[in-house]
Coordinates of C-alpha atoms and ligand atoms in Angstrom, one line a residue:
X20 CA 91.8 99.4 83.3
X21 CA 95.7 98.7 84.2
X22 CA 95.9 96.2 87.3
X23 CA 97.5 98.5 90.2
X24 CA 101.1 97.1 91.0
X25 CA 100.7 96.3 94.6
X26 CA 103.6 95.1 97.1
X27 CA 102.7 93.0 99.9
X28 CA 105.1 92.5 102.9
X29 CA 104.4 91.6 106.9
X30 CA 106.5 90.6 110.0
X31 CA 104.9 87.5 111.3
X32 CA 106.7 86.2 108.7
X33 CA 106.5 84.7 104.6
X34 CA 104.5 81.9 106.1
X35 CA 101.9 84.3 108.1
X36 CA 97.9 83.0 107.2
X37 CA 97.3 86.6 107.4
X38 CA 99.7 87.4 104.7
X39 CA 98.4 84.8 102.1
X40 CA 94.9 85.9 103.0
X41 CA 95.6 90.2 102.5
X42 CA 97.3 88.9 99.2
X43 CA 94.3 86.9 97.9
X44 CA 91.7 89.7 99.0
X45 CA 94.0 92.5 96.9
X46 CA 94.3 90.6 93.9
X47 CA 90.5 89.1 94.0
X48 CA 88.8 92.5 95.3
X49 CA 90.9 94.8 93.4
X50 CA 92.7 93.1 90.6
X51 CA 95.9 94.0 91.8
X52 CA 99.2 93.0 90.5
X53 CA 100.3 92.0 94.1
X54 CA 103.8 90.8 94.9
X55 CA 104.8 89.5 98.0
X56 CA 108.2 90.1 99.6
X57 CA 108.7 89.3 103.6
X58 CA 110.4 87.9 106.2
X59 CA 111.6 84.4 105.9
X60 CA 110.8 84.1 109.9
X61 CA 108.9 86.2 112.5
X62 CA 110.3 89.9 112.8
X63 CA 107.4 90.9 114.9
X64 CA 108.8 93.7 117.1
X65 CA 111.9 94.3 115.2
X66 CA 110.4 97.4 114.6
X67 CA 112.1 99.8 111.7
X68 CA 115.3 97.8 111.9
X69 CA 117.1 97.5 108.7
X70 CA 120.2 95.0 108.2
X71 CA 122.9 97.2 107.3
X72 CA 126.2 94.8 109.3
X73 CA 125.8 91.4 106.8
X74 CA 124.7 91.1 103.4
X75 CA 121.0 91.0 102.6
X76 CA 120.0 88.1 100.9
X77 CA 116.2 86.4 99.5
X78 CA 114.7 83.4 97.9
X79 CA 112.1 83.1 95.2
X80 CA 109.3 80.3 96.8
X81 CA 106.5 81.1 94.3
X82 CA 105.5 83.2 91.5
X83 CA 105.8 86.9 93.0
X84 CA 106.3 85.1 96.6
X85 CA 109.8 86.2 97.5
X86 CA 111.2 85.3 101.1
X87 CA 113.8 87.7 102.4
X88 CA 116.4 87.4 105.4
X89 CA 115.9 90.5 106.7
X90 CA 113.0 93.2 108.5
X91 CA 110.1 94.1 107.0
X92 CA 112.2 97.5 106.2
X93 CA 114.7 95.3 104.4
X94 CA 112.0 93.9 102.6
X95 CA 110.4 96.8 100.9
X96 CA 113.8 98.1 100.0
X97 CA 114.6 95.4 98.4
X98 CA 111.1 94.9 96.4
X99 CA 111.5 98.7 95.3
X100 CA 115.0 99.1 94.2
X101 CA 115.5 95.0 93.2
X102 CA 112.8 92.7 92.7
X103 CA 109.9 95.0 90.9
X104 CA 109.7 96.2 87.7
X105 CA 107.9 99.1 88.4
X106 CA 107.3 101.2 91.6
X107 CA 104.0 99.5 93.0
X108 CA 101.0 102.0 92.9
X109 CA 100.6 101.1 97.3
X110 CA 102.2 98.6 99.9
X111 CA 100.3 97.3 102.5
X112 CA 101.8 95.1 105.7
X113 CA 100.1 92.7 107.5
X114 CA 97.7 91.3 108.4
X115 CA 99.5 91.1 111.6
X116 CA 98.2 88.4 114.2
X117 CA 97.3 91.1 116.8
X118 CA 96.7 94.6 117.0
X119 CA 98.8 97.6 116.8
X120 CA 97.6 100.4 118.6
X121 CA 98.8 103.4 120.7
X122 CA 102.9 103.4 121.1
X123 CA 103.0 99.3 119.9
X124 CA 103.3 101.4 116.6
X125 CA 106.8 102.6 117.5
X126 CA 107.7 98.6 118.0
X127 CA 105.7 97.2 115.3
X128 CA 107.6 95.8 112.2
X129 CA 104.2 95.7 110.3
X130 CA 103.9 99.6 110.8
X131 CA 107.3 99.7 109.5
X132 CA 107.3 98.0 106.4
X133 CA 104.0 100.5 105.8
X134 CA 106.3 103.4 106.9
X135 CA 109.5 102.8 105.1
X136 CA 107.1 102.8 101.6
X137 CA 105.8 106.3 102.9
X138 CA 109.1 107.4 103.4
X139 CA 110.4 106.1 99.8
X140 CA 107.2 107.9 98.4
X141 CA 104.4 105.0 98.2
X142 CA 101.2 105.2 99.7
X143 CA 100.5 102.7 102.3
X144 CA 98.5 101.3 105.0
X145 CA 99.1 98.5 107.8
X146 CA 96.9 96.2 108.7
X147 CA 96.3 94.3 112.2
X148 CA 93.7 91.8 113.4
X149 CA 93.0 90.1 117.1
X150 CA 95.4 87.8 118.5
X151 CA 93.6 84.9 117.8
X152 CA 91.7 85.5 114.2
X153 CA 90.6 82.0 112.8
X154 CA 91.0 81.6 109.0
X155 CA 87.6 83.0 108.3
X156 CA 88.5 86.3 110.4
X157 CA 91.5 86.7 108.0
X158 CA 89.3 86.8 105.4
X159 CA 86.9 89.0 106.7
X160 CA 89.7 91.3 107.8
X161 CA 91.6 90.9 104.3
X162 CA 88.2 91.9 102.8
X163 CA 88.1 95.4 104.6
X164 CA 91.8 95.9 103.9
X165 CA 91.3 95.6 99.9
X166 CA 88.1 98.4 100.7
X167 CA 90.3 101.0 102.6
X168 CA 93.1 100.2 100.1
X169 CA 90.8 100.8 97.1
X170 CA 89.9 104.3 98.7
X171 CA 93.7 105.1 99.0
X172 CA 94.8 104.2 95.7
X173 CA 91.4 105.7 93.9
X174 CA 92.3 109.3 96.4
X175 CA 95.7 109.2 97.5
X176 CA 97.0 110.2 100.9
X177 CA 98.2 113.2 102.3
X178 CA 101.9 114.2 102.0
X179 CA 103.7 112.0 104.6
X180 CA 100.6 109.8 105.8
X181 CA 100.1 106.3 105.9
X182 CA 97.2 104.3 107.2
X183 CA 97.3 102.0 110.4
X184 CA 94.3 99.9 109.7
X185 CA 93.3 97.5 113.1
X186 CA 90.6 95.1 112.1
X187 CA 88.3 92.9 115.2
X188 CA 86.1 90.3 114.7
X189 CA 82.9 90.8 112.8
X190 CA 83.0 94.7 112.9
X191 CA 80.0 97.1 114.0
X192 CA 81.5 99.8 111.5
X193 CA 84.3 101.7 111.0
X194 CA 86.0 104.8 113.0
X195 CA 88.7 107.0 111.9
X196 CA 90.2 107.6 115.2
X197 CA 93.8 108.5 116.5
X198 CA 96.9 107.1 118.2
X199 CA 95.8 106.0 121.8
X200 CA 98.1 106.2 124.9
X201 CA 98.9 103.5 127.5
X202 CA 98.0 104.5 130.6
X203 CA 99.7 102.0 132.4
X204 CA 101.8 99.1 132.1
X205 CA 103.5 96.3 134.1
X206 CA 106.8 95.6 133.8
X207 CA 108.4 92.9 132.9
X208 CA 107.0 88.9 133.3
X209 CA 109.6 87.1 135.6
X210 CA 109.8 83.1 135.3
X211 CA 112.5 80.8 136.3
X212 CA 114.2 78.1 133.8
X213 CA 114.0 74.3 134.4
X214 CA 118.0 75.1 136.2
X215 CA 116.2 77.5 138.5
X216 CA 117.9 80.6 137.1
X217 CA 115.2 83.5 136.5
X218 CA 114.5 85.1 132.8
X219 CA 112.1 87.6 131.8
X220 CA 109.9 88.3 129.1
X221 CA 109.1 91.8 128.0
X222 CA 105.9 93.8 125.9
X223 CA 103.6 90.8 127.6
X224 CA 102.5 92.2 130.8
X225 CA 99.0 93.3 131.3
X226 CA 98.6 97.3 130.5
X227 CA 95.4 99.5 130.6
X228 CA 94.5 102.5 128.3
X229 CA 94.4 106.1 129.1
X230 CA 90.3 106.8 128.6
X231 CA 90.0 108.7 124.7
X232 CA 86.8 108.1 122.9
X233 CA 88.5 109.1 119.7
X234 CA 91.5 106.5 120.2
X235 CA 92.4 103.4 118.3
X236 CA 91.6 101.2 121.2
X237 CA 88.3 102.9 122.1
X238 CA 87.5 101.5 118.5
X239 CA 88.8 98.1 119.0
X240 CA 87.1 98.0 122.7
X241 CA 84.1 98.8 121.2
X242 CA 84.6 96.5 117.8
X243 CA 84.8 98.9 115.0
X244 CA 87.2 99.4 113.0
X245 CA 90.0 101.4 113.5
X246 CA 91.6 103.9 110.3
X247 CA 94.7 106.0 112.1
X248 CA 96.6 108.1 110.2
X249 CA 100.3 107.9 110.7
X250 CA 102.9 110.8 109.9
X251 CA 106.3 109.9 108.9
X252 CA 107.6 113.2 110.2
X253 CA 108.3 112.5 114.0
X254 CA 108.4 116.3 114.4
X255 CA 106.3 117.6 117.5
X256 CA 105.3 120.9 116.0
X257 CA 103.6 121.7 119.7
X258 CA 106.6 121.7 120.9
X259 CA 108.5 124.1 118.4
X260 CA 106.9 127.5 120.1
X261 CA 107.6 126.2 123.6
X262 CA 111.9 125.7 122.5
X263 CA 112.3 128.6 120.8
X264 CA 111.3 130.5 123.8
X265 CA 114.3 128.8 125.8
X266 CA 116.4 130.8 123.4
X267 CA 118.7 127.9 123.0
X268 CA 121.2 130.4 120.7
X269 CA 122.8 131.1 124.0
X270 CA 124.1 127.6 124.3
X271 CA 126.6 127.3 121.6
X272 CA 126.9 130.8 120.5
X273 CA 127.9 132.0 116.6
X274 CA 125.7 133.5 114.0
X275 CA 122.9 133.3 113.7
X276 CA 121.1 132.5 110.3
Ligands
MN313 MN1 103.8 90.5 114.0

């Protein structure tokens, strides 16, 4: 059997436990080829930024460990078209040091890194654990990862899908659920500086979900684990019935096709 050619990227950063430990599970578990490419610093939040203003450039800190100044997006681009000799077979981000579920997936730079390999044509999956997951965790959570990514390599995914993966401590099973909703959130944290001047910090205030059974956090809550599929078409197909009856021809007339 040919060892799968699998690229391994995050956005906690090249130094991220979770990283080393999702690497080690994918070449021990699967006998992947497994390649690392990420951030040379935290990116968490950056989201599916890609540096397009100053040139993009990497180091080489171990065998197939490459550190890159740049976004998890910026990573995988450059591991595809640059640093690989061969398309990888699947990429998988993470493990991220905390979860991503409901709309953190529009902020997450783990999600990302998943999505930009969808969007180049690779199968994927992202993979979160809790906040605070000890060394052992990782490798527990690592574990599972290599199992889900052993499915999606043996099946494949569905055209545009990728797999957003959230992993809690010493699991109860495993859910396939969907993307949950926030129900609520508070704003912003306000603090003041040593000079008395305020600042803020945002994405840290308390928030509650909407109630879902099927959701991602219902899963988490309840410590299974949670399998979402992700589409990389933001299309909202509802929605296409609902505008067309607003007959929006009439605002900027001209033929029609
Ligand atoms: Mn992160």
């Amino acid at each position: 059997m040919t060892r799968p050619a699998v690229l391994v990227t995050n956005d906690d950063g090249v130094r991220a436990p979770g990283l080393a430990a999702l690497a080690r599970a994918l070449e021990r578990d699967l006998g992947a080829e497994v390649t690392v490419v990420a951030p040379d610093r935290e990116q968490s939040g950056a989201s599916h930024a890609m540096t397009i203003r100053s040139p993009l450039r990497f180091e080489r800190v171990a065998e197939s460990w490459y550190s890159v100044e740049g976004t998890p997006t910026d990573c995988v681009n450059l591991a595809i078209f640059h640093l690989l000799d061969e398309r990888p077979a699947l990429v998988v981000s993470g493990i991220n040091a905390g979860y991503n579920l409901g709309e953190d997936v529009t902020y997450s730079g783990t999600v990302a890194g998943a999505l930009e390999a969808r969007i180049l044509g690779i199968a994927s999956l992202a993979v979160s654990s809790a906040p605070d997951a000890s060394a052992e965790d990782l490798d527990a959570v690592a574990a599972i990862a290599a199992r889900v990514a052993a499915e999606v390599l043996a099946r494949g995914l569905p055209a545009d899908s990728l797999l957003n993966v959230n992993v809690p401590p010493a699991p109860r099973g495993i859910r396939l659920t969907h993307q949950g909703r926030r129900a609520f959130r508070e704003g912003l944290i306000e603090r003041r500086d040593p000079k008395g001047r305020e600042y803020y910090w945002i994405g840290l205030a308390p928030s509650e979900w909407e109630p879902d059974d099927g959701a991602d956090h219902a899963a988490i809550a309840e410590r299974y684990v949670s399998v979402t599929p992700l589409h990389s078409d933001m299309t909202c197909h509802r929605a296409i019935p609902v505008l067309s009856a607003w007959g929006l021809e009439r605002l900027v007339p001209g033929s029609s096709r």
